[in-house]
Amino acid sequence: MLFNELALSAPILRAVQEEGYTTPTPIQIQSIPAVLKGGDLMAAAQTGTGKTAGFTLPILQRLMDSKAGEVKTRRQLRALILTPTRELAAQVHQAVLTYGKYTSLKSAVIFGGVGANPQINAIKKGLDILVATPGRLIDLIGQGFISLKEIEILVLDEADRMLDMGFLPDIKRILALLPKTRQNLLFSATFSAEIKALANTLLKSPALIEVARSNSTHEAITQKIHPVDKNKKQALLAHLIKANDWQQVLVFTRTKHGANKLVTQLEKDGITCMAIHGNKSQTARTKALADFKSGKITALVATDIAARGIDIDQLPHVVNYDLPNVSEDYVHRVGRTGRAGSNGIAISLVCIDELALLKDIEKLTKQTIPQEIISGFEVDPKIGIQPIKAARSVRHQAQQKNNPQARRQAKSQALKSRAGQKNNT
Ligand code: AMP
């Protein structure tokens, strides 16, 4: 199947061709005709499947079609795309601009964390399509800059993330402001009970599309484990980047502090890098992402939350510097590479402390990830499970006194402390 068999008009096809895409991805083959028909859609699709073009292209087409023949004195906002994160909003808007560049449709993106004035100015010029995060949208509706009365198409992108991030009340407030008759498109990587409940209230006889199981990792991704001691991880990462001449690598750490520390160490090794996490300002995050995309820096070190929705064309390497505490995050992290039609490599540096996490990940993804020891970084068999800071003093006592009760207490503290790290991303 080729794009030009999908009932898209010449201005849209021209933009798609300029991006170098000739064949639609599986989700696009299903979603484009479904959206063009005008009905509701519920799609299970992760980032990396081509889902953004899957809804953007037919929305542009529908807006172009419905505009023809209508004489409107003023542009009306007719399509609203909601995303959970600022980064995703910016990326989706970039897709709207790219695919819509030969149409006369106007669009804007709004999100929090930056000044509202440039966004308000863009809105005042008149819009057909708005990409927004829920908070800033409600803010600007409240201030009277946006009306949703003429919305014909609503998209909820990464709806599961939106609910995870606590946006359900905001979404409900927004839904209450929309016209009753409209087209609704819901995209979500997973389908929890909450998502199904939302879909039930939102969608009318939706077309259902599923392109990948939610917990499967992509075939185009080569996954590998390098067993290594914790204190040698940084040296191993620097070695891998230099020895393999990696030009663009996204590195995941479990904590913000860990991300900052790693950046400082990699810089000492002469590797250009930046961190992206929740303590960084929006300006710093945007700059880090732009420098990473343009190749100015080699490594981008991110926590899971900051990395949500990052879309980088054909990202070649992802490294799990720490394994995530939540196995599903492994699937999301690894999904940043091996994008539509290209191959990717996902490497995990795993120390003895993380073997239980690795087991959980392999169980979830139903695979055994191949292991490879890198020469010079062999695991020291004398190193046991490393004491977690909070447990150190009690554990020390236990070793001193050879006291089994204190040893049990130390072990339970270590487990609790590890579980607590979950909240520090
Ligand atoms: P998405 O799942 O929307 O985040 O898209 C993942 C990546 O695939 C993006 O970088 C797109 O530019 C790219 N892409 C989208 N459609 C196609 C296509 N038909 N062929 C090749 N790459 C595509």
Coordinates of N, CA, C and O in Angstrom, one line a residue, residues 28 34 66 199 239 252 269 336 348 385:
Q28 N -1.2 3.7 10.3 CA -1.7 4.7 9.3 C -2.6 4.0 8.3 O -3.6 4.7 7.9
A34 N -10.2 5.3 8.5 CA -11.2 5.4 9.6 C -11.5 6.9 10.0 O -12.7 7.2 10.1
S66 N -14.0 20.2 4.6 CA -15.2 20.9 5.2 C -15.1 22.4 4.9 O -16.1 23.1 4.9
A199 N -13.2 6.0 27.6 CA -13.6 5.7 26.2 C -15.2 5.6 26.1 O -15.8 6.0 25.2
H239 N 33.1 4.2 27.6 CA 33.8 3.3 26.7 C 32.9 2.9 25.5 O 33.4 3.0 24.4
F252 N 19.0 6.6 30.1 CA 18.0 6.8 31.2 C 18.6 6.5 32.6 O 19.3 5.5 32.8
D269 N 34.8 13.0 30.7 CA 35.4 12.1 29.8 C 35.3 12.6 28.3 O 35.6 11.9 27.4
R336 N 11.9 4.1 22.4 CA 12.4 5.4 21.9 C 13.3 5.2 20.7 O 13.6 6.1 20.0
S348 N 21.3 -2.3 28.2 CA 21.0 -2.0 29.7 C 22.3 -2.4 30.4 O 22.9 -3.5 30.3
I385 N 25.4 -7.9 46.9 CA 24.4 -6.8 46.7 C 24.8 -5.7 47.5 O 25.2 -5.8 48.7

